[in-house]
């Protein structure tokens, strides 16, 4: 029996409406994608959805109190909450450079969590302009 | 502290967010090396440093970056130019002769007399006052962008039990962000019958976390005297009026407003720049030059774009235009108007000064529609057209007409082009 599943591609703002046809768990076809990324995405959504995770970790002596971080690529969606809990335990020291690995191989996914910007040390915090 | 130093650069860029960064960089690449960029925050990047989620750059870089990563690319490039960056500096006034008065704590009052100016102040959020919700005035009512700054930059949690009013992209993104930070998001309520944000954000921010998204709903009352204790929500009818007997109370300590953005144009108005009542931004031509010669505008100051990629593109056009103005000067021809036609709310640019160039059009539909063709016409002759399976108001449409496209349409018309029309029509027609 062929089953159809609908997905919305999240990989670019086009947000293509995808339809995947599967028979006994085997993907037969994907329609609606305007590029290859969408076809792969639909198959992944059916098998085991994956997402990029972004959050922040606290920084010691930084120009700002938090450092934004991201997974370099997507990890299984079911691991997102555990990954953010793991990241809640991390504290880093400034300075940090963009792309620096903050947690390697998060939750055994083989995917690293990296800094997504440079963050300098606080040089006397000249932040009077920010309220 | 009064600074005697008067700066007379070739170009001044007001705002160091993505628009300002893109404009300064493009102007620098176009051969101008005396540029001053004025930013009121302690660092460059504008709103991007607080937009820690990914989804930026798919058009400009063909990569999916987070907001801070996107900003970092431009900040790194700007650092390699001679652009003078004034941080912590607030522009108080821009005169129509382009004289800028600004202030910071290191120099006091600063006067800048540039040959050209790029307006890149971005936009601000609509607040509770602009949506008229009855009730008390307790703590705990916050705009989505302010909540985003609290959580992502300051490390503060605005609340624990959250209701979000408005389904714009920032509201959706914040629904997920609050959830990942351990708060309970009771729901996202949208007064319109279609979401305000992009479909992909509904999937990855609401569906992924089982956060209810209720269309045709609004908040009718805010409860709590000192702190928000809950809100009343109700279904709305076709005229967007709340239906009394559908009202229900939702227990929450925070109401997050994601009810739209407005271009920030206090400075532009004083300079005598004409604003478009629909976009609330300056009327611009194909080079993003406003109605005042030598004053250019780009990014969200012009109209609220849904993608930073478009902000960057318009800023590059403005930066190059400003460079050209400074280096070569130019006289503008009689303007050709660009008019919004069927199911088009507005078009940027609103006029064209030189038809002999490639022109990027940005426009939004008024209502969602299936199987349509978006087209640019000169008289009755098509200049450019593109089919769309589906169009939604949150998704900006674009069209690029080359000088050759326009010349060809003019030839077909057998006369000079005196206006352009952008419309969205049934693909069958
Ligand atoms: S299928 Fe391709 S074009 Fe469509 S949303 Fe996905 S990435 Fe974008």
Coordinates of N, CA and C in Angstrom, one line a residue, chain B residues 154-347:
Chain B
X154 N 21.3 39.5 26.7 CA 21.5 39.9 28.1 C 21.5 38.7 29.0
X155 N 20.9 37.6 28.5 CA 20.8 36.4 29.4 C 19.7 36.5 30.4
X156 N 18.6 37.2 30.1 CA 17.5 37.4 31.0 C 16.3 36.7 30.5
X157 N 15.4 36.0 31.4 CA 14.2 35.4 30.9 C 13.0 36.3 31.2
X158 N 12.3 36.8 30.2 CA 11.2 37.7 30.5 C 10.0 37.0 31.2
X159 N 9.9 35.7 31.1 CA 8.8 35.1 31.8 C 8.8 33.6 31.7
X160 N 7.8 32.9 32.2 CA 7.8 31.4 32.2 C 6.6 30.8 31.5
X161 N 5.5 31.5 31.5 CA 4.3 31.1 30.8 C 3.9 32.1 29.8
X162 N 4.0 31.8 28.6 CA 4.1 32.8 27.5 C 2.9 32.7 26.6
X163 N 2.3 33.8 26.2 CA 1.3 33.8 25.1 C 1.9 34.8 24.1
X164 N 1.9 34.4 22.8 CA 2.4 35.3 21.8 C 1.3 35.8 20.9
X165 N 1.2 37.1 20.7 CA 0.2 37.7 19.9 C 0.9 38.1 18.6
X166 N 0.4 37.5 17.5 CA 1.0 37.8 16.2 C 1.9 36.7 15.7
X167 N 1.8 36.3 14.5 CA 2.6 35.2 14.0 C 3.6 35.6 13.0
X168 N 4.2 36.8 13.1 CA 5.3 37.2 12.3 C 6.5 36.3 12.6
X169 N 7.5 36.4 11.7 CA 8.6 35.5 11.9 C 9.3 35.6 13.2
X170 N 9.4 36.8 13.8 CA 10.1 37.0 15.1 C 9.3 36.3 16.2
X171 N 8.0 36.4 16.1 CA 7.1 35.8 17.1 C 7.3 34.3 17.0
X172 N 7.3 33.7 15.8 CA 7.5 32.2 15.7 C 8.8 31.8 16.2
X173 N 9.9 32.5 15.8 CA 11.2 32.2 16.3 C 11.3 32.2 17.8
X174 N 10.6 33.2 18.4 CA 10.7 33.4 19.8 C 9.9 32.3 20.5
X175 N 8.8 31.8 19.9 CA 8.1 30.6 20.5 C 9.0 29.5 20.7
X176 N 9.8 29.2 19.7 CA 10.8 28.1 19.8 C 11.9 28.5 20.9
X177 N 12.3 29.7 20.8 CA 13.4 30.1 21.7 C 13.0 30.0 23.2
X178 N 11.8 30.5 23.5 CA 11.3 30.4 24.8 C 11.2 28.9 25.3
X179 N 10.7 28.1 24.4 CA 10.6 26.6 24.7 C 11.9 26.0 25.0
X180 N 12.9 26.3 24.2 CA 14.2 25.7 24.4 C 14.9 26.2 25.7
X181 N 14.5 27.4 26.1 CA 15.0 28.0 27.4 C 14.1 27.5 28.6
X182 N 13.2 26.6 28.4 CA 12.5 26.0 29.5 C 11.1 26.7 29.8
X183 N 10.7 27.7 29.1 CA 9.4 28.3 29.3 C 8.3 27.5 28.6
X184 N 7.1 27.8 29.1 CA 5.9 27.1 28.5 C 5.2 28.1 27.6
X185 N 5.2 27.8 26.3 CA 4.5 28.7 25.4 C 3.1 28.2 25.1
X186 N 2.1 28.9 25.6 CA 0.7 28.5 25.6 C 0.1 28.5 24.2
X187 N 0.6 29.4 23.4 CA 0.1 29.5 22.0 C 0.5 30.7 21.3
X188 N 0.4 30.7 20.0 CA 0.6 31.8 19.1 C -0.7 32.2 18.5
X189 N -1.2 33.4 18.7 CA -2.5 33.9 18.3 C -2.4 34.9 17.2
X190 N -3.0 34.6 16.1 CA -2.9 35.5 14.9 C -4.3 36.0 14.5
X191 N -4.5 37.3 14.4 CA -5.8 37.9 14.1 C -6.2 37.6 12.6
X192 N -5.2 37.5 11.7 CA -5.6 37.2 10.3 C -5.9 35.8 10.1
X193 N -6.4 35.4 8.9 CA -6.7 34.0 8.7 C -5.5 33.3 8.0
X194 N -4.4 34.0 7.9 CA -3.2 33.4 7.4 C -2.0 33.8 8.3
X195 N -1.0 33.0 8.4 CA 0.1 33.3 9.3 C 0.9 34.5 8.8
X196 N 1.5 35.3 9.7 CA 2.3 36.4 9.3 C 3.7 36.0 8.9
X197 N 4.2 34.8 9.3 CA 5.6 34.4 9.1 C 5.6 33.4 7.9
X198 N 6.9 33.0 7.6 CA 7.1 32.1 6.5 C 6.7 30.7 6.9
X199 N 6.2 29.9 6.0 CA 5.8 28.5 6.3 C 6.9 27.7 7.0
X200 N 8.1 27.9 6.6 CA 9.2 27.1 7.2 C 9.3 27.4 8.7
X201 N 9.0 28.6 9.1 CA 9.1 28.9 10.5 C 8.0 28.4 11.3
X202 N 6.8 28.2 10.6 CA 5.7 27.6 11.3 C 6.1 26.1 11.6
X203 N 6.7 25.4 10.6 CA 7.1 24.0 10.8 C 8.1 23.9 11.9
X204 N 9.2 24.6 11.8 CA 10.4 24.3 12.6 C 10.3 25.0 14.0
X205 N 9.3 26.0 14.1 CA 9.2 26.7 15.4 C 7.9 26.2 16.2
X206 N 6.8 26.1 15.5 CA 5.6 25.7 16.2 C 5.4 24.2 16.1
X207 N 5.3 23.6 14.9 CA 5.0 22.2 14.8 C 6.0 21.3 15.6
X208 N 7.3 21.6 15.4 CA 8.3 20.8 16.0 C 8.1 20.7 17.5
X209 N 7.6 21.7 18.1 CA 7.5 21.8 19.6 C 6.0 21.7 20.1
X210 N 5.1 21.3 19.2 CA 3.7 21.2 19.5 C 3.2 22.5 20.1
X211 N 3.6 23.6 19.6 CA 3.0 24.9 20.1 C 1.8 25.2 19.2
X212 N 0.6 25.4 19.8 CA -0.5 25.7 19.0 C -0.4 27.1 18.3
X213 N -0.8 27.1 17.0 CA -0.9 28.3 16.3 C -2.4 28.5 15.9
X214 N -3.0 29.6 16.5 CA -4.4 29.8 16.2 C -4.7 31.0 15.4
X215 N -5.2 30.7 14.2 CA -5.5 31.8 13.2 C -6.8 32.4 13.6
X216 N -7.1 33.6 13.0 CA -8.3 34.3 13.3 C -8.6 34.4 14.8
X217 N -7.6 34.7 15.6 CA -7.8 34.8 17.0 C -7.0 36.1 17.5
X218 N -7.5 36.7 18.5 CA -6.8 37.8 19.1 C -6.9 37.9 20.6
X219 N -6.1 38.7 21.2 CA -6.1 38.9 22.7 C -7.1 40.1 22.9
X220 N -8.1 39.9 23.7 CA -9.1 41.0 23.9 C -8.9 41.7 25.3
X221 N -8.2 41.1 26.2 CA -8.0 41.7 27.5 C -6.7 41.2 28.1
X222 N -6.0 42.1 28.8 CA -4.8 41.8 29.6 C -5.1 41.8 31.0
X223 N -5.0 40.7 31.8 CA -5.3 40.7 33.2 C -4.1 40.9 34.0
X224 N -4.3 41.4 35.3 CA -3.2 41.5 36.2 C -2.9 43.0 36.4
X225 N -2.7 43.4 37.6 CA -2.4 44.8 37.9 C -0.9 45.1 37.9
X226 N -0.1 44.3 38.6 CA 1.3 44.6 38.7 C 2.0 43.8 37.7
X227 N 1.6 42.5 37.5 CA 2.3 41.6 36.6 C 1.2 40.9 35.8
X228 N 1.4 40.6 34.5 CA 0.4 39.9 33.7 C 0.0 38.6 34.5
X229 N -1.3 38.4 34.6 CA -1.8 37.1 35.2 C -2.5 36.3 34.3
X230 N -2.7 36.8 33.1 CA -3.4 36.0 32.1 C -4.0 37.0 31.0
X231 N -4.4 36.3 29.9 CA -5.1 37.1 28.9 C -6.4 36.5 28.5
X232 N -7.3 37.3 27.9 CA -8.5 36.7 27.3 C -8.3 36.7 25.8
X233 N -8.5 35.5 25.2 CA -8.4 35.5 23.8 C -9.8 35.1 23.2
X234 N -10.0 35.5 21.9 CA -11.3 35.2 21.3 C -11.0 35.0 19.8
X235 N -12.0 34.3 19.2 CA -12.1 34.1 17.8 C -12.5 35.5 17.2
X236 N -12.0 35.8 16.0 CA -12.5 37.0 15.3 C -13.3 36.6 14.1
X237 N -14.3 37.5 13.7 CA -15.1 37.2 12.5 C -14.4 37.8 11.3
X238 N -15.1 37.8 10.2 CA -14.5 38.2 8.9 C -14.1 39.7 9.0
X239 N -14.7 40.5 9.8 CA -14.3 41.9 9.9 C -13.3 42.1 11.0
X240 N -12.7 41.0 11.5 CA -11.6 41.0 12.5 C -12.2 41.5 13.9
X241 N -13.5 41.4 14.1 CA -14.1 41.8 15.4 C -14.2 40.5 16.2
X242 N -13.8 40.7 17.5 CA -13.8 39.5 18.4 C -15.3 39.1 18.6
X243 N -15.5 37.8 18.6 CA -16.8 37.2 18.8 C -16.9 36.9 20.3
X244 N -17.8 37.6 21.0 CA -17.9 37.6 22.5 C -17.9 36.2 23.1
X245 N -18.9 35.3 22.6 CA -19.0 34.1 23.3 C -17.9 33.0 23.0
X246 N -16.9 33.5 22.2 CA -15.8 32.6 22.0 C -14.6 32.9 23.0
X247 N -14.8 33.9 23.8 CA -13.7 34.4 24.7 C -13.3 33.3 25.7
X248 N -12.0 33.2 25.9 CA -11.6 32.3 27.0 C -10.3 32.8 27.6
X249 N -10.1 32.5 28.9 CA -9.0 33.0 29.7 C -7.8 32.1 29.6
X250 N -6.6 32.6 29.4 CA -5.4 31.8 29.4 C -4.5 32.4 30.4
X251 N -4.1 31.4 31.3 CA -3.2 31.8 32.4 C -1.8 32.0 31.8
X252 N -1.2 33.1 32.1 CA 0.2 33.3 31.6 C 0.8 34.5 32.4
X253 N 2.2 34.6 32.4 CA 2.8 35.7 33.1 C 3.4 36.7 32.1
X254 N 3.4 36.4 30.8 CA 4.0 37.2 29.8 C 3.2 37.2 28.5
X255 N 3.0 38.4 28.0 CA 2.4 38.5 26.6 C 3.4 39.1 25.7
X256 N 3.8 38.3 24.7 CA 4.8 38.7 23.7 C 4.1 39.2 22.5
X257 N 4.4 40.4 22.0 CA 3.8 41.0 20.9 C 4.7 40.9 19.6
X258 N 4.2 40.3 18.6 CA 4.9 40.2 17.3 C 3.9 40.7 16.3
X259 N 3.7 42.1 16.4 CA 2.6 42.6 15.6 C 3.1 43.6 14.5
X260 N 4.3 43.3 14.0 CA 4.8 44.1 12.9 C 5.9 45.0 13.2
X261 N 6.5 45.4 12.1 CA 7.7 46.3 12.1 C 7.4 47.5 11.3
X262 N 8.0 48.6 11.7 CA 7.8 49.9 10.9 C 9.2 50.5 10.6
X263 N 9.4 50.9 9.4 CA 10.7 51.5 9.1 C 10.9 52.7 10.0
X264 N 12.2 52.9 10.4 CA 12.6 53.9 11.3 C 13.0 55.2 10.6
X265 N 12.1 56.2 10.5 CA 12.4 57.3 9.6 C 12.3 58.7 10.2
X266 N 12.5 58.8 11.5 CA 12.5 60.1 12.1 C 13.5 61.0 11.5
X267 N 14.7 60.5 11.3 CA 15.8 61.3 10.7 C 15.5 61.7 9.3
X268 N 15.0 60.7 8.5 CA 14.7 61.0 7.1 C 13.7 62.1 6.9
X269 N 12.7 62.1 7.8 CA 11.6 63.1 7.6 C 12.2 64.5 7.8
X270 N 13.0 64.7 8.7 CA 13.6 66.0 9.0 C 14.4 66.5 7.8
X271 N 15.0 65.5 7.1 CA 15.9 65.9 5.9 C 15.0 66.2 4.7
X272 N 13.7 66.1 4.8 CA 12.9 66.4 3.7 C 12.7 65.3 2.7
X273 N 13.0 64.1 3.1 CA 12.8 62.9 2.2 C 11.4 62.6 2.2
X274 N 10.8 62.4 1.0 CA 9.4 62.0 0.9 C 9.2 60.5 1.2
X275 N 8.2 60.3 2.1 CA 7.9 58.9 2.5 C 6.7 58.4 1.7
X276 N 6.7 57.1 1.5 CA 5.6 56.4 0.8 C 4.6 56.0 2.0
X277 N 3.4 56.4 1.9 CA 2.5 56.1 3.0 C 2.2 54.6 3.2
X278 N 2.4 53.8 2.1 CA 2.2 52.4 2.2 C 3.3 51.6 2.9
X279 N 4.6 51.9 2.5 CA 5.7 51.2 3.0 C 6.2 51.9 4.3
X280 N 5.8 53.2 4.5 CA 6.3 54.0 5.6 C 7.8 54.3 5.5
X281 N 8.4 54.0 4.3 CA 9.8 54.3 4.1 C 9.9 55.3 2.9
X282 N 11.2 55.8 2.7 CA 11.4 56.8 1.7 C 11.0 56.2 0.3
X283 N 10.5 57.1 -0.6 CA 10.3 56.7 -2.0 C 11.7 56.7 -2.6
X284 N 12.1 55.7 -3.3 CA 13.4 55.6 -3.9 C 13.4 55.3 -5.4
X285 N 14.5 55.5 -6.1 CA 14.6 55.2 -7.5 C 15.4 53.9 -7.6
X286 N 15.7 53.5 -8.8 CA 16.4 52.2 -9.0 C 17.8 52.2 -8.4
X287 N 18.3 53.3 -8.1 CA 19.6 53.3 -7.4 C 19.5 53.5 -5.9
X288 N 18.2 53.4 -5.4 CA 17.9 53.6 -4.0 C 18.2 55.0 -3.5
X289 N 18.1 56.0 -4.5 CA 18.2 57.4 -4.1 C 16.9 57.9 -3.8
X290 N 16.8 58.7 -2.7 CA 15.5 59.2 -2.3 C 15.1 60.4 -3.1
X291 N 14.1 61.1 -2.7 CA 13.7 62.3 -3.5 C 14.6 63.5 -3.2
X292 N 15.5 63.4 -2.2 CA 16.5 64.4 -2.0 C 17.9 63.9 -2.6
X293 N 18.4 64.7 -3.5 CA 19.6 64.3 -4.3 C 20.7 64.0 -3.3
X294 N 21.4 62.9 -3.5 CA 22.6 62.6 -2.7 C 22.2 61.9 -1.4
X295 N 20.9 61.7 -1.1 CA 20.5 60.9 0.1 C 19.9 59.6 -0.4
X296 N 20.6 58.5 -0.1 CA 20.2 57.2 -0.5 C 19.6 56.5 0.7
X297 N 18.8 55.4 0.5 CA 18.3 54.6 1.6 C 18.2 53.2 1.2
X298 N 18.4 52.3 2.1 CA 18.4 50.9 1.8 C 18.0 50.0 3.0
X299 N 17.6 48.8 2.7 CA 17.2 47.9 3.8 C 15.9 48.2 4.4
X300 N 15.7 47.9 5.7 CA 14.4 48.0 6.3 C 13.9 49.4 6.6
X301 N 14.8 50.4 6.3 CA 14.3 51.8 6.4 C 13.4 52.1 5.2
X302 N 13.6 51.3 4.1 CA 12.8 51.6 2.9 C 11.5 50.8 2.9
X303 N 11.5 49.6 3.3 CA 10.3 48.8 3.6 C 10.8 47.6 4.3
X304 N 9.9 46.9 5.1 CA 10.4 45.8 5.9 C 10.5 44.6 5.0
X305 N 11.7 44.2 4.7 CA 12.0 43.0 3.9 C 11.9 41.8 4.8
X306 N 11.5 40.6 4.2 CA 11.5 39.4 5.1 C 12.8 38.7 5.1
X307 N 13.7 39.1 4.2 CA 15.0 38.4 4.2 C 16.2 39.4 4.3
X308 N 17.2 39.1 5.1 CA 18.3 40.0 5.2 C 19.1 40.0 3.9
X309 N 18.9 38.9 3.1 CA 19.6 38.9 1.8 C 19.1 40.0 0.9
X310 N 17.8 40.4 1.0 CA 17.3 41.5 0.2 C 17.8 42.8 0.8
X311 N 17.9 42.9 2.1 CA 18.5 44.1 2.7 C 19.9 44.3 2.1
X312 N 20.7 43.3 2.1 CA 22.0 43.4 1.6 C 22.0 43.8 0.1
X313 N 21.2 43.2 -0.7 CA 21.2 43.5 -2.1 C 20.8 45.0 -2.3
X314 N 19.8 45.5 -1.6 CA 19.4 46.9 -1.8 C 20.5 47.8 -1.3
X315 N 21.2 47.3 -0.2 CA 22.3 48.2 0.3 C 23.5 48.3 -0.6
X316 N 23.7 47.2 -1.4 CA 24.8 47.2 -2.4 C 24.5 48.2 -3.5
X317 N 23.2 48.2 -3.9 CA 22.7 49.1 -5.0 C 22.9 50.5 -4.4
X318 N 22.5 50.8 -3.2 CA 22.6 52.1 -2.6 C 24.1 52.5 -2.5
X319 N 24.9 51.6 -2.0 CA 26.3 52.0 -1.9 C 27.0 52.3 -3.2
X320 N 26.7 51.5 -4.2 CA 27.2 51.8 -5.5 C 26.7 53.1 -6.1
X321 N 25.4 53.3 -5.9 CA 24.7 54.5 -6.4 C 25.3 55.8 -5.7
X322 N 25.6 55.6 -4.4 CA 26.2 56.8 -3.7 C 27.6 57.0 -4.2
X323 N 28.3 56.0 -4.4 CA 29.7 56.1 -4.9 C 29.7 56.8 -6.3
X324 N 28.8 56.4 -7.1 CA 28.6 57.0 -8.4 C 28.3 58.5 -8.3
X325 N 27.4 58.8 -7.4 CA 27.0 60.2 -7.2 C 28.1 61.0 -6.8
X326 N 29.0 60.5 -5.9 CA 30.1 61.2 -5.4 C 31.2 61.4 -6.5
X327 N 31.5 60.3 -7.2 CA 32.6 60.3 -8.1 C 32.2 61.0 -9.4
X328 N 31.0 60.8 -9.9 CA 30.7 61.2 -11.3 C 29.6 62.3 -11.2
X329 N 28.8 62.4 -10.1 CA 27.7 63.3 -10.1 C 26.7 62.7 -11.1
X330 N 25.4 63.1 -11.0 CA 24.5 62.7 -12.0 C 23.3 63.6 -11.9
X331 N 22.7 63.9 -13.1 CA 21.5 64.6 -13.1 C 20.4 63.5 -13.3
X332 N 19.3 63.6 -12.6 CA 18.2 62.6 -12.8 C 17.3 63.1 -13.9
X333 N 16.9 62.2 -14.7 CA 15.9 62.5 -15.7 C 14.5 62.6 -15.1
X334 N 13.5 63.0 -15.9 CA 12.2 63.0 -15.4 C 11.8 61.6 -14.9
X335 N 11.3 61.5 -13.7 CA 11.1 60.2 -13.2 C 10.0 59.4 -13.9
X336 N 10.2 58.1 -14.1 CA 9.2 57.2 -14.6 C 8.6 56.5 -13.4
X337 N 7.3 56.6 -13.2 CA 6.7 56.0 -12.0 C 6.5 54.5 -12.1
X338 N 6.6 53.8 -11.0 CA 6.4 52.4 -10.9 C 5.2 52.2 -10.1
X339 N 4.1 51.6 -10.7 CA 2.8 51.6 -10.0 C 2.4 50.2 -9.6
X340 N 1.9 50.0 -8.4 CA 1.4 48.7 -8.1 C 0.0 48.4 -8.8
X341 N -0.1 47.3 -9.4 CA -1.3 46.9 -10.1 C -2.1 45.9 -9.3
X342 N -2.8 45.0 -10.0 CA -3.7 44.0 -9.3 C -2.9 43.1 -8.3
X343 N -3.5 42.9 -7.1 CA -3.0 42.2 -6.0 C -1.5 42.5 -5.7
X344 N -1.1 43.7 -5.9 CA 0.2 44.2 -5.4 C 0.0 45.3 -4.5
X345 N 0.5 45.2 -3.3 CA 0.3 46.2 -2.2 C 1.3 47.4 -2.5
X346 N 2.5 47.1 -2.8 CA 3.4 48.1 -3.1 C 4.6 47.6 -3.8
X347 N 5.4 48.5 -4.4 CA 6.6 48.1 -5.2 C 7.7 49.1 -4.8

